[in-house]
Coordinates of C-alpha atoms in Angstrom, one line a residue:
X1 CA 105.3 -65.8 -135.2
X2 CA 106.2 -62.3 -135.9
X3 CA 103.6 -59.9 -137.4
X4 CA 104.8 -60.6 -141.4
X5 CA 104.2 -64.2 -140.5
X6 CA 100.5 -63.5 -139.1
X7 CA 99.6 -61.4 -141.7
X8 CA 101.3 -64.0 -145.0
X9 CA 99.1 -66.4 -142.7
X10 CA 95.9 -64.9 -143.4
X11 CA 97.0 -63.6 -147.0
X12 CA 97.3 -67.3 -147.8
X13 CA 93.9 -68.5 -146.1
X14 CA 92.7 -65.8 -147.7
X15 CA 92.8 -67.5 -150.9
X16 CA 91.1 -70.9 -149.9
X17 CA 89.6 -71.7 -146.6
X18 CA 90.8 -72.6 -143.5
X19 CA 89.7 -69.9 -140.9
X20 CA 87.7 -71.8 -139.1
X21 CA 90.2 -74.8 -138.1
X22 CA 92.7 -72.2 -137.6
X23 CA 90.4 -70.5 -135.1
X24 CA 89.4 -73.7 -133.5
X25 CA 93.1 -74.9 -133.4
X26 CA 94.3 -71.8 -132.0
X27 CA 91.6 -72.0 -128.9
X28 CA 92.2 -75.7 -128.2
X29 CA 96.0 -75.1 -127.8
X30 CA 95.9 -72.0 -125.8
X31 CA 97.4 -69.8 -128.4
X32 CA 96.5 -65.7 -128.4
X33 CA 97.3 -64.5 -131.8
X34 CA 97.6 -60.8 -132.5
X35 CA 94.5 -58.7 -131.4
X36 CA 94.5 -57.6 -135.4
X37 CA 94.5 -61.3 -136.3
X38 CA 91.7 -62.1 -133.5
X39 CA 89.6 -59.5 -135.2
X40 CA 89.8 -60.6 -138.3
X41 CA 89.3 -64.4 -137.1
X42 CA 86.5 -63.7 -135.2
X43 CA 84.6 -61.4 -138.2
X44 CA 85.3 -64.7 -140.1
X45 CA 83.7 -67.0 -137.5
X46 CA 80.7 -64.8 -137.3
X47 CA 80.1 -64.8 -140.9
X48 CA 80.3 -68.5 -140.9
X49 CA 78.1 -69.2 -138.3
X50 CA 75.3 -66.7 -139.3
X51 CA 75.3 -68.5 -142.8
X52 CA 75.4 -71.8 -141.2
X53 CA 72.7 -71.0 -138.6
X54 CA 70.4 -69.5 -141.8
X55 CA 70.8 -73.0 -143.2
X56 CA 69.8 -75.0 -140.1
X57 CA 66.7 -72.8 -140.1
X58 CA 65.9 -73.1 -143.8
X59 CA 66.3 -76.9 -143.3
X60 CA 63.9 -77.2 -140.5
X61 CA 61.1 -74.8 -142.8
X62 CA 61.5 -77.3 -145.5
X63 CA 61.4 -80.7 -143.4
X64 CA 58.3 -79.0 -141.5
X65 CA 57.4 -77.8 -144.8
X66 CA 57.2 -81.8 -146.7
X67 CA 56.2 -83.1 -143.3
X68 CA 57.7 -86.2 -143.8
X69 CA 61.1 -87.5 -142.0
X70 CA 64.4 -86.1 -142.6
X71 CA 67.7 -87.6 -141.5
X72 CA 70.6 -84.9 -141.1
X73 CA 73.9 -85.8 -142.4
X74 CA 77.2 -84.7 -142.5
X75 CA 78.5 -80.7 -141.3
X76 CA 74.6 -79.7 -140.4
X77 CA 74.7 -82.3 -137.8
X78 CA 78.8 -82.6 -136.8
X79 CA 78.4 -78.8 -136.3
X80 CA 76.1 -78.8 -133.4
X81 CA 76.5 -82.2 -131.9
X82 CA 80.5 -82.3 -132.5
X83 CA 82.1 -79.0 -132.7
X84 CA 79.3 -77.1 -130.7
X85 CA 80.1 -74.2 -132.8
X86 CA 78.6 -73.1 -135.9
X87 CA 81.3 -71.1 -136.7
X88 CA 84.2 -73.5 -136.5
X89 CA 82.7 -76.3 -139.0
X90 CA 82.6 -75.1 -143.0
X91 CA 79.8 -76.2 -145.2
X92 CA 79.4 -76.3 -148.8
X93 CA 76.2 -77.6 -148.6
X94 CA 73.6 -79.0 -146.6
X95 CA 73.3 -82.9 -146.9
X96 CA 70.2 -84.7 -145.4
X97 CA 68.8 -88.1 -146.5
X98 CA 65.0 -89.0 -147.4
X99 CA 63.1 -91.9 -148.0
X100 CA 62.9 -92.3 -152.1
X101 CA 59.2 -92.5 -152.0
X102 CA 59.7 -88.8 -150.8
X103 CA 61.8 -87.0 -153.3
X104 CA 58.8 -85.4 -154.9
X105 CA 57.4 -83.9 -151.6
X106 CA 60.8 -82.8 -150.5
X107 CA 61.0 -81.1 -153.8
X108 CA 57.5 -79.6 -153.9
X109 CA 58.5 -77.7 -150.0
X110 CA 61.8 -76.8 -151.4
X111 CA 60.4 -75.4 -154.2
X112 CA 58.4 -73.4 -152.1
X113 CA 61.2 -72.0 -150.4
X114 CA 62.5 -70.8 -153.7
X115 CA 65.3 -73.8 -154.2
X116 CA 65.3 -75.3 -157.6
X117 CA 67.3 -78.2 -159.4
X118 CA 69.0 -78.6 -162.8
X119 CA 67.6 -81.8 -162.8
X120 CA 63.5 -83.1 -163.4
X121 CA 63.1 -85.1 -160.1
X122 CA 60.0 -86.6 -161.7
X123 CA 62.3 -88.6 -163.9
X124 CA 62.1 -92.0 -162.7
X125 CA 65.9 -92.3 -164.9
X126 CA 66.7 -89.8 -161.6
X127 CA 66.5 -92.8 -159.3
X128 CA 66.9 -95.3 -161.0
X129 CA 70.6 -94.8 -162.2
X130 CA 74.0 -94.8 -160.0
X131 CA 73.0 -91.2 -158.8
X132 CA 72.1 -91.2 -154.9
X133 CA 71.8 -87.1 -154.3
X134 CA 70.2 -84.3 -156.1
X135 CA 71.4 -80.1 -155.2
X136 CA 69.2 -77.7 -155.0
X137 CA 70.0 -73.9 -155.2
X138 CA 68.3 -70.3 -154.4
X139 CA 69.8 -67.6 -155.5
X140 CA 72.0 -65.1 -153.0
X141 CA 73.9 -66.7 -150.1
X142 CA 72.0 -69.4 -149.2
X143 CA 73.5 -72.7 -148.4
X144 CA 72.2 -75.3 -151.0
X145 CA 70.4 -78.3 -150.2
X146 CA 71.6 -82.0 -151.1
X147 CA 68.7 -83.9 -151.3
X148 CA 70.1 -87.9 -150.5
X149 CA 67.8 -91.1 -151.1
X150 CA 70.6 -93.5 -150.3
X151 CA 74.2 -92.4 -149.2
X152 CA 76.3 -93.7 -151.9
X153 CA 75.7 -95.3 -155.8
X154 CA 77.0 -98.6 -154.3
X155 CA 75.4 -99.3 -151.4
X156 CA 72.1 -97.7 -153.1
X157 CA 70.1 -100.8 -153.4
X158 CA 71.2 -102.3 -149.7
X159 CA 67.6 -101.6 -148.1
X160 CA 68.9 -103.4 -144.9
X161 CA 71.8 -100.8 -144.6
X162 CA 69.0 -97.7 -144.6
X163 CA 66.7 -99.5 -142.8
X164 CA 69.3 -99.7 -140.1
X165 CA 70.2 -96.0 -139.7
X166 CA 66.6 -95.1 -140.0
X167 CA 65.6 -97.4 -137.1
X168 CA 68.6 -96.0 -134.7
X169 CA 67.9 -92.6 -135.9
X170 CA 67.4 -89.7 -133.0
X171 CA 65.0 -87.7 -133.0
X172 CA 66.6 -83.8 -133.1
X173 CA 63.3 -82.1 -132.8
X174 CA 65.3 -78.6 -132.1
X175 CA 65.6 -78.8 -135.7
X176 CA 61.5 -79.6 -136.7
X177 CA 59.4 -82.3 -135.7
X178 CA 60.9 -85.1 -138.0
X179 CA 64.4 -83.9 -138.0
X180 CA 66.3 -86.9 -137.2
X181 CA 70.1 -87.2 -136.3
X182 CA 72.5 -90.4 -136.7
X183 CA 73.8 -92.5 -133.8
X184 CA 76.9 -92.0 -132.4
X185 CA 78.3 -95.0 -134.5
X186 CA 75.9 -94.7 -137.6
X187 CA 77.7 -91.0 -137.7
X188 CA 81.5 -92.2 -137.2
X189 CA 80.9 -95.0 -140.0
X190 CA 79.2 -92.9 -142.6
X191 CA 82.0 -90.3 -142.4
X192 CA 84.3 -93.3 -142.9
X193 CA 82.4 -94.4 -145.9
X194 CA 82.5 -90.6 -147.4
X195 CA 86.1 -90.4 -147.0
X196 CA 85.8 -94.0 -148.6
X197 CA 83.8 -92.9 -151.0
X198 CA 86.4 -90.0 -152.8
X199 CA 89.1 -93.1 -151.6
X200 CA 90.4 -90.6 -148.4
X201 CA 91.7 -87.3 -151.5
X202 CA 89.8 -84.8 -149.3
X203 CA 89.6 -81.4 -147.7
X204 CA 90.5 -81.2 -144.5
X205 CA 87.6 -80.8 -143.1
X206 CA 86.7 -84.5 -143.6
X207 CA 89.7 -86.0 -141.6
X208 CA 88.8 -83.3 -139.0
X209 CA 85.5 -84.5 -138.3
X210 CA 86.8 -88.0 -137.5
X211 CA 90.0 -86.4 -135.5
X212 CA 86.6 -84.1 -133.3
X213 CA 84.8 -87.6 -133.0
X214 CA 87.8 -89.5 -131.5
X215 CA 88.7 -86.6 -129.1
X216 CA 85.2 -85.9 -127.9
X217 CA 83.2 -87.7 -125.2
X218 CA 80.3 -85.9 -126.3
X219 CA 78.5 -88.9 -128.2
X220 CA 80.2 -91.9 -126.0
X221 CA 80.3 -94.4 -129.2
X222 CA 80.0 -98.1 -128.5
X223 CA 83.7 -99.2 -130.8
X224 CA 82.3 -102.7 -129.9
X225 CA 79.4 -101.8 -131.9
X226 CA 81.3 -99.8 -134.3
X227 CA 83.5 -102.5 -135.3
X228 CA 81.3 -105.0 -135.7
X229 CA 79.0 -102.9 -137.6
X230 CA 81.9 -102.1 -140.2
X231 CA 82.2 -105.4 -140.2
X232 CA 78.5 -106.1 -141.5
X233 CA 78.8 -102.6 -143.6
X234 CA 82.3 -103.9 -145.0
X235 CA 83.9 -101.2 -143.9
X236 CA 86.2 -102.5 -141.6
X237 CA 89.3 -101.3 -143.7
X238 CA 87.9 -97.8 -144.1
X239 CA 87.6 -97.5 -140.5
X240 CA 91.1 -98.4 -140.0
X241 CA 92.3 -96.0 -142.9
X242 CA 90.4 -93.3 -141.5
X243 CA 92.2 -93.5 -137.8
X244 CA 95.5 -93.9 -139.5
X245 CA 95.1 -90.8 -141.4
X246 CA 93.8 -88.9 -138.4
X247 CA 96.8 -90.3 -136.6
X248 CA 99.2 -89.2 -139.2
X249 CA 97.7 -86.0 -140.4
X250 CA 96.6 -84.6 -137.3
X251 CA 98.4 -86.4 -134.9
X252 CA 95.4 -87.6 -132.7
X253 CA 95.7 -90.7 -130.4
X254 CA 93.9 -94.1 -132.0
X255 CA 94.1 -96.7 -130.0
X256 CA 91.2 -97.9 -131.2
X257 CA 93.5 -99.4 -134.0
X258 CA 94.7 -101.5 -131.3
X259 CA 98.3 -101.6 -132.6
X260 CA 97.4 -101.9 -136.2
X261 CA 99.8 -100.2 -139.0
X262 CA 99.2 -100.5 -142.9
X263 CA 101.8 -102.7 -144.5
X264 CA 104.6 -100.8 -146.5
X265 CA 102.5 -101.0 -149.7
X266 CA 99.3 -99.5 -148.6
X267 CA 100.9 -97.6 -146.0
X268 CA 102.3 -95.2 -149.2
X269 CA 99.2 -95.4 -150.8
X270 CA 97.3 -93.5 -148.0
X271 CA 97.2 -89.8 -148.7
X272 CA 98.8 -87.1 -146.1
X273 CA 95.8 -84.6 -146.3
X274 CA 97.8 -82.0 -144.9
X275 CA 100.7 -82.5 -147.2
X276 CA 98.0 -82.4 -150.0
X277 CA 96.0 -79.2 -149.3
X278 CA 96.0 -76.5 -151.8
X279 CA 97.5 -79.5 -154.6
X280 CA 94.8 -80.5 -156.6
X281 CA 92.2 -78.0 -157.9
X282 CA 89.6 -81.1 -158.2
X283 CA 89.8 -84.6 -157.0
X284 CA 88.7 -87.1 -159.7
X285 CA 86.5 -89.5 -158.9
X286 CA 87.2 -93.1 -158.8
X287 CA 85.6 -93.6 -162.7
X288 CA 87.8 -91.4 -163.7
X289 CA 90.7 -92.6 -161.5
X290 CA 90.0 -96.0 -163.3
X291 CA 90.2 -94.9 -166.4
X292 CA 93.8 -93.1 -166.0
X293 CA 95.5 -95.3 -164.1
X294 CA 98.4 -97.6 -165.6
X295 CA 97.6 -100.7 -164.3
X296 CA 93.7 -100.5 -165.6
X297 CA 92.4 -103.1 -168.1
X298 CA 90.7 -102.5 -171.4
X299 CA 87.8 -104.2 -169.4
X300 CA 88.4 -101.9 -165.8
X301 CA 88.0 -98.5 -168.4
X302 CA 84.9 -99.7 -170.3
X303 CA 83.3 -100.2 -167.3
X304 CA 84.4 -96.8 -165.7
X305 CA 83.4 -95.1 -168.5
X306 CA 79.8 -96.4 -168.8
X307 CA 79.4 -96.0 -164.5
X308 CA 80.8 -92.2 -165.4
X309 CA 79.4 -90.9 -168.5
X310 CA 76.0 -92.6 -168.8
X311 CA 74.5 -93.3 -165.3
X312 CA 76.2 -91.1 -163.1
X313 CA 74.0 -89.0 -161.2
X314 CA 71.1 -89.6 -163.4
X315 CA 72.1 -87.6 -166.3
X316 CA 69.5 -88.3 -168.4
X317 CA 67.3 -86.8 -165.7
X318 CA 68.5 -83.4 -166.2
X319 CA 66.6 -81.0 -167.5
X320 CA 66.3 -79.2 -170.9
X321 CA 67.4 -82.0 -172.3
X322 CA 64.5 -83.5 -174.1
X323 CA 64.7 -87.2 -172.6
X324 CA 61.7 -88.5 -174.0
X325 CA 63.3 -87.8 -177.7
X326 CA 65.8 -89.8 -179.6
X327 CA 68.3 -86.8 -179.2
X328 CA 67.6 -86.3 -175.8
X329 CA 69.9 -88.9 -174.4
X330 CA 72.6 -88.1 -176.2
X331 CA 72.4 -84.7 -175.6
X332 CA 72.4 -85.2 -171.7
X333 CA 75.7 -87.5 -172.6
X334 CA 77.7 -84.6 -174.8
X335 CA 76.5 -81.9 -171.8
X336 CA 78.1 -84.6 -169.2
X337 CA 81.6 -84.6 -171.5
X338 CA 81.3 -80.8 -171.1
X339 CA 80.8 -81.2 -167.5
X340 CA 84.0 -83.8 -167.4
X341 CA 85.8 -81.0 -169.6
X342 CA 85.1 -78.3 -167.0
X343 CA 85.5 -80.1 -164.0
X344 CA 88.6 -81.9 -164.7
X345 CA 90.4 -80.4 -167.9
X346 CA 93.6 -79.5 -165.7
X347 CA 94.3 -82.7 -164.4
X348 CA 93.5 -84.1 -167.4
X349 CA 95.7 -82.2 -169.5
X350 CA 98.3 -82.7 -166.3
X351 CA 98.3 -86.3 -167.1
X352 CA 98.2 -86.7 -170.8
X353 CA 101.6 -84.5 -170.6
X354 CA 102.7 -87.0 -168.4
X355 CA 102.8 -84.7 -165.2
X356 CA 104.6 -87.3 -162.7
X357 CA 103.3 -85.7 -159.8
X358 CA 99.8 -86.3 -161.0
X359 CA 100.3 -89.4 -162.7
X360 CA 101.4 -91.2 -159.5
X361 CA 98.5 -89.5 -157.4
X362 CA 96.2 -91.1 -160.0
X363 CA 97.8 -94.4 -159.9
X364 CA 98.6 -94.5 -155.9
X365 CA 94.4 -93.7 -155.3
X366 CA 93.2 -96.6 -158.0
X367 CA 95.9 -98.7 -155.3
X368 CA 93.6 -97.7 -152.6
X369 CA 90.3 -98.1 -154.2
X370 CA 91.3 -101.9 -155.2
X371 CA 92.2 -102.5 -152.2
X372 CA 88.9 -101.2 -150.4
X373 CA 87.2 -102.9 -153.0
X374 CA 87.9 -106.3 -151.9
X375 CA 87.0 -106.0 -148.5

């Protein structure tokens, strides 16, 4: 590329993200941009890493902190263990799963730290509805926290599953003394069921993770085990999707799949991630995907309307809402229309104009979720 093309490049990363898989993509292929453009990369990575590496530290002060067992999830973990760079995996967050009967210690050390919640994790309505996560904040740059008790609404009340994870857990005492980490095939499958999870609409950085796993010898994964765990998890199908869209997003090698292709009709119903960056300001959810899609039942949006408005995330658990009153629960349910109204108002408007772009995205993901639904 000439130097206009290097520098509309980084004008156009400059309005999302992307630095770091540019960076990392760039070293793995041999590629020596511009020294301006190596600067600028490198001043990015550098940021990155020292926020990420202020996170990992605040993490281990908070499980050392509650004392009690902490397993890491997600880009806190896939950073070290996967990339080996803190500067080349993004987080918005830091994700780490607890056991329930913790939540109120892990809140008590994080409040200590100076992290807070919108929501009262006292609130037994906290755990006991389809919420599975609560975030907590601190004000400047800090990295917020996502405090998991199980890793998805659905599989919430599978004590099996957990127990599982917990009992193959490593210890990563680098981190603190109860840090745990995942297996190597607990890992690959619960970034399957993430992806399966927002029914595979996500950033990039998702797909990338499995695309690192399947290139790296670094964790030397059992795929005996991992298929016949996805098989007990019902995940089989994920697992497939997820090597399919490494394969044609990124181009990565899967023969793990074994020869496998997606039959015409869900082989269009599989999103491009690449072809899809920048698209969609916000992903719905699948609720919300149930709700707007054509082929939905009067039944199918009832349902999705109840499992989004009035559990999700244990609204009623929020603060400031006066829960204990009569007009405390429906305030918490008008606040979580406001929150629908903010989140999504775009693609909502988009699709009650008809927009056919969106429309079809909407109805092409409630394709995929049925599908992964019947496995």
């Amino acid at each position: 590329m000439s130097g206009p093309d290097w520098e509309a490049l980084l004008s156009r990363l400059s309005a999302g993200k992307g630095f770091a898989f540019l960076d990392r993509r760039m070293k793995m292929a041999g590629i020596a941009p511009p020294a301006p453009v190596a600067a600028a990369l490198h001043q990015r990575m550098m940021a990155l890493a020292i926020r990420n590496f202020g996170g990992r530290a605040a993490l281990g002060t908070v499980i050392r902190d509650a004392d009690r067992p902490a397993l890491l999830l997600k880009g806190v973990d896939l950073a070290e263990r996967l990339y080996g760079n803190p500067g080349h995996r993004p987080m918005g967050d830091i994700d780490f799963l607890i056991h329930d009967e913790d939540l109120l210690v892990f809140g008590a050390a994080l409040s200590r730290q100076g992290y807070s919640s919108e929501y009262d994790i006292s609130d037994p309505h906290l755990t006991a509805s389809r919420g599975h996560h609560v975030l907590f904040r601190r004000e400047g740059n800090a990295l917020p926290f996502e405090l998991h008790w199980h890793l998805q609404d659905d599989l919430g009340a599978d004590d099996a599953f957990l127990a599982g994870l917990w009992s193959r857990a490593i210890a990563a005492p680098q981190i603190a003394p109860k840090a745990f980490i995942m297996a190597p095939e607990d890992l690959f499958l619960c970034l399957c069921l993430h992806l399966r999870h927002h029914i595979f609409e996500t950033p990039l950085s998702q797909i990338w993770d499995i695309a690192e796993f399947l290139r790296t010898d670094k964790l030397a994964a059992d795929w005996t085990v991992i298929w016949e765990r996805a098989r007990q998890w019902r995940l089989t199908e994920s697992v497939r999707i997820a090597l399919y869209a490494a394969n044609k997003s990124l181009g990565v090698a899967t023969p793990q799949l074994g020869g496998w292709q997606p039959d015409p009709s869900l082989a269009v119903c599989v999103p491009d991630v690449v072809s899809n960056l920048g698209r969609y300001a916000r992903m719905p959810t699948a609720p919300l995907v149930t709700m707007l899609a054509r082929q939905s039942t009067l039944k199918n949006r009832l349902s999705a309307l109840h499992a989004g408005l009035f559990q999700r995330h244990g609204n009623t658990a929020r603060k400031n809402t006066f829960t204990g009153t009569l007009l405390g629960r429906p305030a918490a349910y008008v606040r979580r229309l406001q929150d629908i109204r903010r989140e999504y108002g775009t693609l909502l408007w988009k699709w009650l104009r008809g927009d056919p772009e969106t429309v079809a995205m909407i109805n092409q993901r409630d394709t995929l979720r049925r599908y992964l639904e019947k496995e």
